[in-house]
Coordinates of C-alpha atoms and ligand atoms in Angstrom, one line a residue:
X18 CA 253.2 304.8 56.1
X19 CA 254.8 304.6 52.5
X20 CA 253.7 301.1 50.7
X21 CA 256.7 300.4 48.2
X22 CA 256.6 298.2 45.4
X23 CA 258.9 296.8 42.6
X24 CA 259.0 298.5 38.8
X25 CA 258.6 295.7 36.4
X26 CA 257.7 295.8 32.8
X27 CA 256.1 299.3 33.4
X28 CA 254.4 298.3 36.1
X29 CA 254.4 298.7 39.9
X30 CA 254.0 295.0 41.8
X31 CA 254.4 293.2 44.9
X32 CA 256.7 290.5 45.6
X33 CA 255.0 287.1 43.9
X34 CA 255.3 286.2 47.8
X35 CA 253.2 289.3 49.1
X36 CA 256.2 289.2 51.6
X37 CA 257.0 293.0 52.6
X38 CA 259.7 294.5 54.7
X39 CA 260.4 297.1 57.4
X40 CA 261.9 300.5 56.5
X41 CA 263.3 302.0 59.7
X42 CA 264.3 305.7 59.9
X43 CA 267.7 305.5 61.7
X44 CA 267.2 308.8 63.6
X45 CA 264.8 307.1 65.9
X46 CA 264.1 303.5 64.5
X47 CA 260.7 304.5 63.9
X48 CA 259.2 302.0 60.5
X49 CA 258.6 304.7 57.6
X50 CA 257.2 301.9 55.2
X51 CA 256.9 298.5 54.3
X52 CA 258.4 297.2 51.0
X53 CA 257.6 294.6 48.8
X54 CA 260.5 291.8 49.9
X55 CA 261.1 290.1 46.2
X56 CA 262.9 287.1 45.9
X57 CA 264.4 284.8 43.1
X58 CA 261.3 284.8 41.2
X59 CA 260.7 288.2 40.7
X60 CA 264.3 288.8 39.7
X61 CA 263.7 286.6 37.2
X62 CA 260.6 288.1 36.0
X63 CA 262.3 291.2 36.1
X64 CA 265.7 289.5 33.8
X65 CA 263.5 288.3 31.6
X66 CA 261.5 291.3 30.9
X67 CA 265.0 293.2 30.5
X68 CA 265.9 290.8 28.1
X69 CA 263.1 291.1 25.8
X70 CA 263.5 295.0 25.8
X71 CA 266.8 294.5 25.2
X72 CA 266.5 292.1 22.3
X73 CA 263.8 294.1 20.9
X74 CA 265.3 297.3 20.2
X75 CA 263.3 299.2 21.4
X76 CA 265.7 301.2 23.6
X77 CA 269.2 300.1 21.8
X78 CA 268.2 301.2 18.5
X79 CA 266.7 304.5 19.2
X80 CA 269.0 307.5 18.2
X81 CA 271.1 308.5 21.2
X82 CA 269.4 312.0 21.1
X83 CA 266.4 310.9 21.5
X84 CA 267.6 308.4 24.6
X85 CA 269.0 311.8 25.5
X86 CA 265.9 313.5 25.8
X87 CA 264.6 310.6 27.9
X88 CA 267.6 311.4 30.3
X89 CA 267.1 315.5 30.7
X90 CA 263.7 315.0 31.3
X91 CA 264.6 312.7 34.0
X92 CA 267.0 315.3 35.2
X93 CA 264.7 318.0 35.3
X94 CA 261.8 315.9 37.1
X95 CA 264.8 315.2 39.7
X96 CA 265.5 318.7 40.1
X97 CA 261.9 319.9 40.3
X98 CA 261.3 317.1 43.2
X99 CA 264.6 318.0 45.0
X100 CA 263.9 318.8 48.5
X101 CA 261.1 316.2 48.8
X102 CA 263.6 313.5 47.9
X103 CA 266.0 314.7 49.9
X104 CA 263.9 314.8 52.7
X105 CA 263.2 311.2 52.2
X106 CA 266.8 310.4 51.5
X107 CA 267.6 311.7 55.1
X108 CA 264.3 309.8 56.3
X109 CA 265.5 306.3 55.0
X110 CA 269.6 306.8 55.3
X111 CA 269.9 308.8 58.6
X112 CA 272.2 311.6 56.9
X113 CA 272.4 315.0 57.3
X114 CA 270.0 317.4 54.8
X115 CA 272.9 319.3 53.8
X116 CA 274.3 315.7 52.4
X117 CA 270.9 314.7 50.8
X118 CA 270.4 317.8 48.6
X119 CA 273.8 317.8 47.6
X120 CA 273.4 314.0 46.5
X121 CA 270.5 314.8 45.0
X122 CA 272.0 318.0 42.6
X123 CA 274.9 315.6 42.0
X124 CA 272.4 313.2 40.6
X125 CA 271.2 315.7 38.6
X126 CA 274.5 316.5 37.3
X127 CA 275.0 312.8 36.1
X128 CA 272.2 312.3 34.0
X129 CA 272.6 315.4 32.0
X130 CA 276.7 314.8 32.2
X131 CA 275.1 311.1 29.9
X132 CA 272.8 312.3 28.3
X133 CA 275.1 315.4 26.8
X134 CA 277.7 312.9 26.9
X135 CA 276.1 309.9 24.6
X136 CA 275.6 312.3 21.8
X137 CA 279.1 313.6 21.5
X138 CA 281.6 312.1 18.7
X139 CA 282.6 308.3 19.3
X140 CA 284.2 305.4 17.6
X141 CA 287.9 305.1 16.1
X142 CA 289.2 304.6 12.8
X143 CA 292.2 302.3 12.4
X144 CA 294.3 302.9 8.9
X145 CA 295.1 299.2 7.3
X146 CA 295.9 298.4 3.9
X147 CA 294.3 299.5 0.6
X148 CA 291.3 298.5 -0.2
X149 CA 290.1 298.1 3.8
X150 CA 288.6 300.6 5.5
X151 CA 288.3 299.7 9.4
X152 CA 286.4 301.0 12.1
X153 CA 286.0 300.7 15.8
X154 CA 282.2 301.9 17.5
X155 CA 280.5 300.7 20.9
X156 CA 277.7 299.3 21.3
X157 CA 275.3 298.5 24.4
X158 CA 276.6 295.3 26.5
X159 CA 273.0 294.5 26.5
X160 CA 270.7 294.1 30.1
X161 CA 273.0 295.2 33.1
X162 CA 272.2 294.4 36.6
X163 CA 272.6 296.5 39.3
X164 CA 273.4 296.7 42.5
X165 CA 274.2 299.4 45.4
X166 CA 274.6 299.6 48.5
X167 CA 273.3 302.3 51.4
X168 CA 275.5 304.5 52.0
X169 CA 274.5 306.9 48.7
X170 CA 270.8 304.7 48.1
X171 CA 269.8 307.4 45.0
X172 CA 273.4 308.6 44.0
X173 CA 275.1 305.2 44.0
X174 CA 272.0 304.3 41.7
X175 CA 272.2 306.8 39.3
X176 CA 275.9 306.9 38.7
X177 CA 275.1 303.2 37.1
X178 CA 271.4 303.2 35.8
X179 CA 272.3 307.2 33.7
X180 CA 275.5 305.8 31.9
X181 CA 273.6 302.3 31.2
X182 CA 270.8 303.6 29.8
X183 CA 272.5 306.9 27.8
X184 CA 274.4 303.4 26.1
X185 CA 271.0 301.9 25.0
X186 CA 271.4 299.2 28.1
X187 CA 268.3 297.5 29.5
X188 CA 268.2 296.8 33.3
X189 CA 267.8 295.5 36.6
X190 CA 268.5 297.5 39.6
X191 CA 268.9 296.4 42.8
X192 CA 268.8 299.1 45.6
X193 CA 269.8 298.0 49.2
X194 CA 267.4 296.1 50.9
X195 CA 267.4 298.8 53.6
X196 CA 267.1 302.2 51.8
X197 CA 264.8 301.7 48.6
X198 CA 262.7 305.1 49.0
X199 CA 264.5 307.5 46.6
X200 CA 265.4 304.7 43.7
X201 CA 261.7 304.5 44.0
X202 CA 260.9 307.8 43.5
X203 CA 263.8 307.7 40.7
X204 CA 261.8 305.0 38.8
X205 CA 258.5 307.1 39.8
X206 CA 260.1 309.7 37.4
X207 CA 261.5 307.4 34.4
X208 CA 257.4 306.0 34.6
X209 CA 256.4 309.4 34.1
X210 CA 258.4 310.5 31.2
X211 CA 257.9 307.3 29.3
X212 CA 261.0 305.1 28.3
X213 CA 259.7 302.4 26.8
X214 CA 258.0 299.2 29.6
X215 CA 260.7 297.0 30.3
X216 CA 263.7 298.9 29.6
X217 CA 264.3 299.8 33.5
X218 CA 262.8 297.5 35.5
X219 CA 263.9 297.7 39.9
X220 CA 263.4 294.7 42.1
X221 CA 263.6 294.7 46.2
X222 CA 265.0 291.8 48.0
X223 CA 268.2 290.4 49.7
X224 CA 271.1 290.5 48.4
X225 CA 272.2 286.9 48.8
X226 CA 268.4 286.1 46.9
X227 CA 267.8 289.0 43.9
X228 CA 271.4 290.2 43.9
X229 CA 272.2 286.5 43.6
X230 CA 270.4 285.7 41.0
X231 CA 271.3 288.5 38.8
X232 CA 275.0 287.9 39.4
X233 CA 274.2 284.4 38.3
X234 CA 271.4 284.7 35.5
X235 CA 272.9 283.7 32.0
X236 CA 269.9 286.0 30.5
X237 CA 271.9 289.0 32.4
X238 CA 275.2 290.2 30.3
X239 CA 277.1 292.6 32.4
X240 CA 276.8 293.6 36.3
X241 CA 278.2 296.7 38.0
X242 CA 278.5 296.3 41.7
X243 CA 279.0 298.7 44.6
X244 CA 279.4 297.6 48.2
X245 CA 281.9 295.6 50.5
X246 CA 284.4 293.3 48.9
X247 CA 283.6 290.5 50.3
X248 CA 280.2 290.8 48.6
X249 CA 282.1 291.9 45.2
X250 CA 283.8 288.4 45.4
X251 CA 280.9 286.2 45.9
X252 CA 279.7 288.8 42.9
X253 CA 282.6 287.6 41.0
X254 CA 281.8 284.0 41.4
X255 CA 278.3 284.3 40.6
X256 CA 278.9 285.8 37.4
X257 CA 281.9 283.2 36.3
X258 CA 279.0 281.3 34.9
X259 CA 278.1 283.1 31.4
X260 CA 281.1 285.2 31.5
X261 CA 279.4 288.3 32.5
X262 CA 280.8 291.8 32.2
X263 CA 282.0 292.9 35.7
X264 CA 282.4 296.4 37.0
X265 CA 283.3 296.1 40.9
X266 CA 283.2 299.6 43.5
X267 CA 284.2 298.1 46.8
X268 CA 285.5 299.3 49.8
X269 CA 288.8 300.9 51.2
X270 CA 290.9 301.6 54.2
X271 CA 292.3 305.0 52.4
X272 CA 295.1 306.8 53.7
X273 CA 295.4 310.8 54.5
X274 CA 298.8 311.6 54.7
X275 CA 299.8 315.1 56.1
X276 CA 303.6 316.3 56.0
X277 CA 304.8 318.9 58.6
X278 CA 304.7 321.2 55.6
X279 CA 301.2 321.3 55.2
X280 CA 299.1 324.3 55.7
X281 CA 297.7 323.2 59.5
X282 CA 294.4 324.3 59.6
X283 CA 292.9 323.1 56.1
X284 CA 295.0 319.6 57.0
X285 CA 292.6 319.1 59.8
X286 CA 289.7 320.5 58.0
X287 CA 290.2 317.9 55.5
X288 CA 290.7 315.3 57.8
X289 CA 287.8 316.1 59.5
X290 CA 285.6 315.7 56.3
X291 CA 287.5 312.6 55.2
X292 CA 286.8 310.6 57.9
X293 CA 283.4 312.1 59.6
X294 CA 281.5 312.9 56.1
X295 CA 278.4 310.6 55.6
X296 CA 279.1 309.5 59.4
X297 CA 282.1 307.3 57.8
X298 CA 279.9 305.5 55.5
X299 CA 282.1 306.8 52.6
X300 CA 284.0 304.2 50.5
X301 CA 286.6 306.7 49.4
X302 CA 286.6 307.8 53.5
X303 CA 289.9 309.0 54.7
X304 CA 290.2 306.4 57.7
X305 CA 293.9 306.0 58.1
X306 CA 295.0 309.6 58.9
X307 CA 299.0 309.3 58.2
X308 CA 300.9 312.2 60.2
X309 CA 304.4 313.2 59.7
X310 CA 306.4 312.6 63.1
X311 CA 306.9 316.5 64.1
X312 CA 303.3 317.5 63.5
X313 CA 301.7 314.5 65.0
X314 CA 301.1 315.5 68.5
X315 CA 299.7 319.6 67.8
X316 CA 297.7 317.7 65.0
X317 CA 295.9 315.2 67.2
X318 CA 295.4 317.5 69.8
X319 CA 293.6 320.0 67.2
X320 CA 291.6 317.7 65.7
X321 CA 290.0 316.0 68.9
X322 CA 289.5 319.2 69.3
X323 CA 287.7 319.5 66.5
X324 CA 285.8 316.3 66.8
X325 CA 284.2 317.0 69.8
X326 CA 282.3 320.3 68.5
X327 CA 281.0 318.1 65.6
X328 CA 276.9 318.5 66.1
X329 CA 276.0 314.7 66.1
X330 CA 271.9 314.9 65.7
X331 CA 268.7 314.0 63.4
X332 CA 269.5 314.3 60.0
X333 CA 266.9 316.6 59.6
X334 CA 267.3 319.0 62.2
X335 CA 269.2 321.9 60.0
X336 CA 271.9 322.2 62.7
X337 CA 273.3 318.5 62.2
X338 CA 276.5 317.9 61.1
X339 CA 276.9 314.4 61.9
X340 CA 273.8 312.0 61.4
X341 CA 272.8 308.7 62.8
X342 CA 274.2 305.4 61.0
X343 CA 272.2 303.6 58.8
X344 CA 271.2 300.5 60.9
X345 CA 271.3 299.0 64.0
X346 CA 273.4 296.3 63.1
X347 CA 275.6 298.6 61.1
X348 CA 275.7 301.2 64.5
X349 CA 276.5 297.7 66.5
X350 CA 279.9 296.3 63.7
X351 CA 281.4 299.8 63.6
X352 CA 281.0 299.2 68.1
X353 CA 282.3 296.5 68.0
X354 CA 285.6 297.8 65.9
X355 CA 285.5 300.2 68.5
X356 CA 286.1 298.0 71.4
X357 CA 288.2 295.4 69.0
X358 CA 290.7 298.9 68.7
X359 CA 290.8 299.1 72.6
X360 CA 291.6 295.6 73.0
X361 CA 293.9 296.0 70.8
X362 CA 295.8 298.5 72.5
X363 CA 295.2 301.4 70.5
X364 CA 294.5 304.8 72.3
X365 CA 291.3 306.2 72.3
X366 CA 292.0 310.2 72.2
X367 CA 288.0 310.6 71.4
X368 CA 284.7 309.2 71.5
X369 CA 283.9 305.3 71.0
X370 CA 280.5 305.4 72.4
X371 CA 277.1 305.2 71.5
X372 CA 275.3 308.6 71.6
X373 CA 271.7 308.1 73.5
X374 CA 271.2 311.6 75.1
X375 CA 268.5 314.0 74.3
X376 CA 266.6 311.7 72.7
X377 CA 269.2 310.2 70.6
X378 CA 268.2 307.1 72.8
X379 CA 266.3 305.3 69.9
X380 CA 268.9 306.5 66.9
X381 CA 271.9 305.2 66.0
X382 CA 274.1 307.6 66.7
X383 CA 278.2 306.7 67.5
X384 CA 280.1 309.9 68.5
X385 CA 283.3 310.8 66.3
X386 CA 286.1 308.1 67.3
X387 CA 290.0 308.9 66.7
X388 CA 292.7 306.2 67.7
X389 CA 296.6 306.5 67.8
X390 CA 298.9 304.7 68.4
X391 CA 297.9 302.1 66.2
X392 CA 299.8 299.3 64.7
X393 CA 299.9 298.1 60.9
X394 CA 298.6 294.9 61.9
X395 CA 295.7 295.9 63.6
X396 CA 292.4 295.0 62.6
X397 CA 291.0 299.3 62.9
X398 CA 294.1 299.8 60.7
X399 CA 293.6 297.2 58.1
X400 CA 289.5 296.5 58.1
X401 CA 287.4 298.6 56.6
X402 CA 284.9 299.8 59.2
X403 CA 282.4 302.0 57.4
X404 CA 281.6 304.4 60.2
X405 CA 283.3 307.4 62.2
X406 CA 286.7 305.8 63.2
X407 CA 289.5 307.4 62.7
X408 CA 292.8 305.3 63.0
X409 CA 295.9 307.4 62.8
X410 CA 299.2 306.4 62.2
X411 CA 303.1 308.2 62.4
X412 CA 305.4 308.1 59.5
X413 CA 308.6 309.2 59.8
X414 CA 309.6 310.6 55.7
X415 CA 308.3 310.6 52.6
X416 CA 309.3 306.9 51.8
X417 CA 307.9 306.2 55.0
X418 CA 304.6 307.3 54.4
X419 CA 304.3 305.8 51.1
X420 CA 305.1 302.5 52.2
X421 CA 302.6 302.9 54.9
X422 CA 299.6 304.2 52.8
X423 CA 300.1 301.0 50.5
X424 CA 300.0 298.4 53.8
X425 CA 296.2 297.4 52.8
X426 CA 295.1 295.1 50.3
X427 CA 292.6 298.0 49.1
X428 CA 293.7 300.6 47.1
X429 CA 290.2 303.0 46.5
X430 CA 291.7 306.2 47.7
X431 CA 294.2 308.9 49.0
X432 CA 295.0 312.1 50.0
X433 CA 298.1 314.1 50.3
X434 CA 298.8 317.7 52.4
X435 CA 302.1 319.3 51.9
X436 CA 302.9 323.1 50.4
X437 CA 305.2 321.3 48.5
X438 CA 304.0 320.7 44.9
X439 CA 306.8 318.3 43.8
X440 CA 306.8 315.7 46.9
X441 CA 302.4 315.8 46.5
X442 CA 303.1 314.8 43.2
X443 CA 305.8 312.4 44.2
X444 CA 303.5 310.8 46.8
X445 CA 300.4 310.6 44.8
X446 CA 302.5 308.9 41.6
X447 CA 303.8 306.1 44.1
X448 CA 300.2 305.6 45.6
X449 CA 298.5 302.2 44.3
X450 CA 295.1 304.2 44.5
X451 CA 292.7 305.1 41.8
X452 CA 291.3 308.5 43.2
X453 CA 293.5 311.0 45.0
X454 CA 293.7 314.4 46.1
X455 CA 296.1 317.0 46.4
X456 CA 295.5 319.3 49.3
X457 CA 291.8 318.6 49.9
X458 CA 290.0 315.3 50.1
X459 CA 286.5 314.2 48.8
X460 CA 285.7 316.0 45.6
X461 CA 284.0 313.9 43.0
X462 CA 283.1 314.8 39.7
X463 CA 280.9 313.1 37.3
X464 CA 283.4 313.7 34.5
X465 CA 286.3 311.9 36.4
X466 CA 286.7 308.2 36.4
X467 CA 285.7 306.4 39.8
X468 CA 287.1 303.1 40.8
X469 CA 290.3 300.9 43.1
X470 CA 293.2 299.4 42.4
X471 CA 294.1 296.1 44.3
X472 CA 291.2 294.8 46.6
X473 CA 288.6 298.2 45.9
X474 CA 287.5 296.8 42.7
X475 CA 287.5 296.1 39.1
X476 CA 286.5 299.0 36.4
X477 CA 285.9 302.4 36.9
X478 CA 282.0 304.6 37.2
X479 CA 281.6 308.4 35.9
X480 CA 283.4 310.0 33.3
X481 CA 283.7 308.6 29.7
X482 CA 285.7 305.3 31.3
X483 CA 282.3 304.9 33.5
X484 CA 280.1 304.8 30.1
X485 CA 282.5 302.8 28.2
X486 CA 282.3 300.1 31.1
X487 CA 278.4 300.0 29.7
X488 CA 279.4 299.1 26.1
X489 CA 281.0 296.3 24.1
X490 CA 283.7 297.2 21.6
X491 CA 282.9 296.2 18.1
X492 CA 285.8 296.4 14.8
X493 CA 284.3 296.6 11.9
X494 CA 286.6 295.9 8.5
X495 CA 285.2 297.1 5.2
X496 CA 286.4 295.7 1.8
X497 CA 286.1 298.6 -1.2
X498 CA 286.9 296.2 -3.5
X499 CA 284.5 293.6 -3.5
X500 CA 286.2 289.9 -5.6
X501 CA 287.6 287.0 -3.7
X502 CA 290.6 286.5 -2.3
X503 CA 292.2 283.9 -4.7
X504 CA 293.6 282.4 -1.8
X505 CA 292.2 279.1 -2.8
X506 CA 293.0 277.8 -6.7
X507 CA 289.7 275.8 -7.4
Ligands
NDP17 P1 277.0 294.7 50.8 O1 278.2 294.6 49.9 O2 276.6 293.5 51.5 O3 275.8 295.3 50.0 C1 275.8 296.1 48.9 C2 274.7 295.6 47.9 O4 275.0 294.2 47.5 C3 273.3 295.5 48.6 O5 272.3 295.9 47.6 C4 273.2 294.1 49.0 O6 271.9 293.6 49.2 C5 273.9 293.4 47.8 N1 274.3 292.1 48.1 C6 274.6 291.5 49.3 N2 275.0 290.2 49.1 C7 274.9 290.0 47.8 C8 275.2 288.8 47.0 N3 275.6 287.7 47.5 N4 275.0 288.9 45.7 C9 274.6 290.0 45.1 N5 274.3 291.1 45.8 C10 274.5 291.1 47.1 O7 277.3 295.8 51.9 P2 276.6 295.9 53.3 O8 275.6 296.9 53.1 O9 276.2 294.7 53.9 O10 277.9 296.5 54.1 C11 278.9 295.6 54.5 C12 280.2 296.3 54.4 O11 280.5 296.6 53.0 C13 280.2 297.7 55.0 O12 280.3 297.6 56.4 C14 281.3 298.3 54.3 O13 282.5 297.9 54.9 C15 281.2 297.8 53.0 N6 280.5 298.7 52.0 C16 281.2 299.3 51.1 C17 280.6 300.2 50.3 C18 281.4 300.9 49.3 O14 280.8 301.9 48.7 N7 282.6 300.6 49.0 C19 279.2 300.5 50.3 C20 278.5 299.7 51.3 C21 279.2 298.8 52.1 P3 271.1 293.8 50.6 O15 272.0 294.6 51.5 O16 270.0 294.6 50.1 O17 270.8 292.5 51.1

């Protein structure tokens, strides 16, 4: 049994309380370990330590090459110690191995995409008048909490903690309170190749207590927030206080629209992955498939198809496809959407049941779940659910399908399938969505900016716009010819 403890200062320490927590594997509820259950005193242990660092220097004002060098190591002590955090990725989260190591490898990816990134040409001039010269460079917001959620426990992490440290950021992290293992091998690895004590510190706990009180802390200047909106808001009201920066990833009820045009079988290959990737738990998920009139009948019929050949097992049995969800009380809110889609009058073409066969009986394991004949106003069509539930819906033309992709107050995500290149690009242009895909769905890139219109959030992760969101914009106006103004006679 793994004993996990909280990085502060350079050290690993239990919560002041000694309380500890259960860490259940999902494939069979088994308890993997027991973590140290921090509260509002050691966040603010943690804060204040961050602060310090921060105010110090000691990370801010070393050349970005060397913080750099700091971040390839990390990468290559990731890479070395793949498979074994992987392993453990699957054993805390429930998902499939195939999943992990590809998290893993992408996390790779972002810390060298910062670290090659931070040492690359910055700043702006700006051309005034004679004798001013006038500048524009960005500099570190200062110490940055942070807090994910479960559905991506190392990735989610490092998309925040690699750009906020390549900026010269100190900070606090905050995994989620179920899946701390792999941040804690993560912070394992930034022990081992030295950045400075205090610089990266990671505290356990609730979110209402530690993720609280580092939305609230006036010692803490900017946060960066992943998870469901409704958290992002209380987020949002926490952080009114000092003013603090806010970056905001939330959820989103994203819509998949295939035209009759589209090539068939990658349509519902896509569809597939949209919805059933990561067992749901995908923020970007494609959970509103959209299906032009003509097509919608061979489409469904295909897909359930499809759906019911998906390998629903351990995650780490190698012939999974579709793993357990993370929690029981997750496995029993995606339920009940289930039966709140029934009573709703929605049709129920597959699934909607708990899996507890061949030894699934102690998982939490929901079998792939498509709806039609759905209604805007239903909850299934409007809520975002966070599991394997498909809801599709009908549209009639291309105005129709626009108009029904943007009924949500979220706006995270969309896809579009159609052989024809002008109406994809028509269709994507009208979408009030900050990521979307053309004739595939999923694809994330560490050099493209993450991040929701409307309800899915404020800011955008990865890319240049995701390090930016780590830095404060300073203008600097120089005077070449050094007398006073004479603006003043005497
Ligand atoms: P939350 O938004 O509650 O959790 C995300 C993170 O925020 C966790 O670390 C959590 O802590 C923390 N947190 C919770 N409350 C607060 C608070 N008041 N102040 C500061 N931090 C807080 O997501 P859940 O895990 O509970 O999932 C709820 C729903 O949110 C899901 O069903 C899904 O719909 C959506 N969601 C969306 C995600 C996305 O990527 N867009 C990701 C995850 C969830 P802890 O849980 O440790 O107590």
């Amino acid at each position: 049994m793994m004993h996990l403890k909280m990085y502060i200062n350079g050290e690993w320490v239990d919560a002041a309380s000694k309380k500890t927590r259960e860490i259940v594997n999902p494939a069979n509820g088994e308890i993997i370990a027991l973590a140290a259950e921090g509260d509002v005193e050691d966040a603010r242990h943690a804060i204040q330590v961050a602060r310090q660092a921060f105010d110090s220097g000691v990370w801010s004002e070393q050349p970005p090459a060397e913080r750099a060098r700091y971040l390839f190591a990390i990468a290559d002590k990731l890479e070395e110690r793949a498979e074994e955090i992987g392993r453990l990725e699957t054993l805390d989260n429930g998902k499939p191995l195939r999943e992990t190591a590809f998290d893993v490898a992408d996390a790779v990816a972002c810390f060298r995409y910062y670290a090659g990134l931070v040492t690359k040409p910055d700043g702006q001039t700006y051309h005034v008048a004679d004798p001013m010269q006038a500048l524009v460079i960005r500099e570190p917001v200062g110490v940055c909490g942070l807090i994910v959620p479960w559905n991506y426990p190392l990735l989610m992490g490092v998309w925040k903690i690699a750009p906020a440290l390549a900026a010269g950021n100190t900070i606090v992290f905050k995994p989620s309170e179920i899946t701390p293992v792999t941040t804690i091998k993560l912070f394992e690895i930034i022990d081992e190749v030295g950045i400075p004590k205090g610089v990266a510190n990671m505290v356990l706990g609730a979110g209402a207590t530690v993720g609280n009180e580092l939305a609230e802390s006036h010692l803490v200047d900017k946060i960066s927030f992943t998870g469901g909106t409704v958290t992002g808001r209380s987020i949002m009201k926490a952080a009114a206080g000092n003013i603090k920066k806010i970056s905001l990833e939330l959820g989103g009820k994203s819509p998949n629209i295939v035209f009759a045009d589209a090539d068939f079988e990658t349509a519902v290959d896509y569809a597939l992955f949209a919805i059933f990737a990561n067992q749901g738990q995908v923020c970007a998920a494609g959970s509103r498939l959209l299906l032009e009139d003509s097509i919608h009948d061979r489409f469904v019929e295909r897909l359930v198809e499809r759906a019911k050949n998906i390998r629903v097992g351990a995650g780490d049995d190698p012939s999974t496809e579709m793993g357990p969800l993370v929690s029981q009380a997750h496995m029993e809110k995606v339920l009940h959407y289930i039966e709140l889609g029934k009573a709703e009058g929605a049709r129920l073409m597959c699934g909607g049941n708990r899996i507890t066969d061949n030894g699934r009986e102690k998982g939490y394991y929901v079998e792939p779940t498509i709806f039609t004949d759905t209604t805007p106003s239903m909850k299934i069509v409007q809520e975002e659910i966070f599991g394997p539930v498909l809801a599709i819906q009908r549209f009639q033309d291309e105005a129709d399908a626009i108009r029904i992709a943007n009924d949500t107050v979220y706006g995270l995500a969309g896809g579009v399938f159609t052989q024809d290149g002008a109406k994809a690009m028509r269709v994507v242009k009208k979408l009030r969505a900050g990521i979307t895909w053309i004739n595939c769905y999923h694809p994330t890139y560490n050099e493209a900016p993450w991040g929701g219109y409307k309800q899915s959030g404020i800011g955008r992760g990865l890319g240049t716009f995701g390090f930016d969101e780590f830095t404060e914009v300073k203008q600097i106006n120089i005077n070449l010819q050094v007398q006073p103004t004479g603006w003043f006679e005497n």
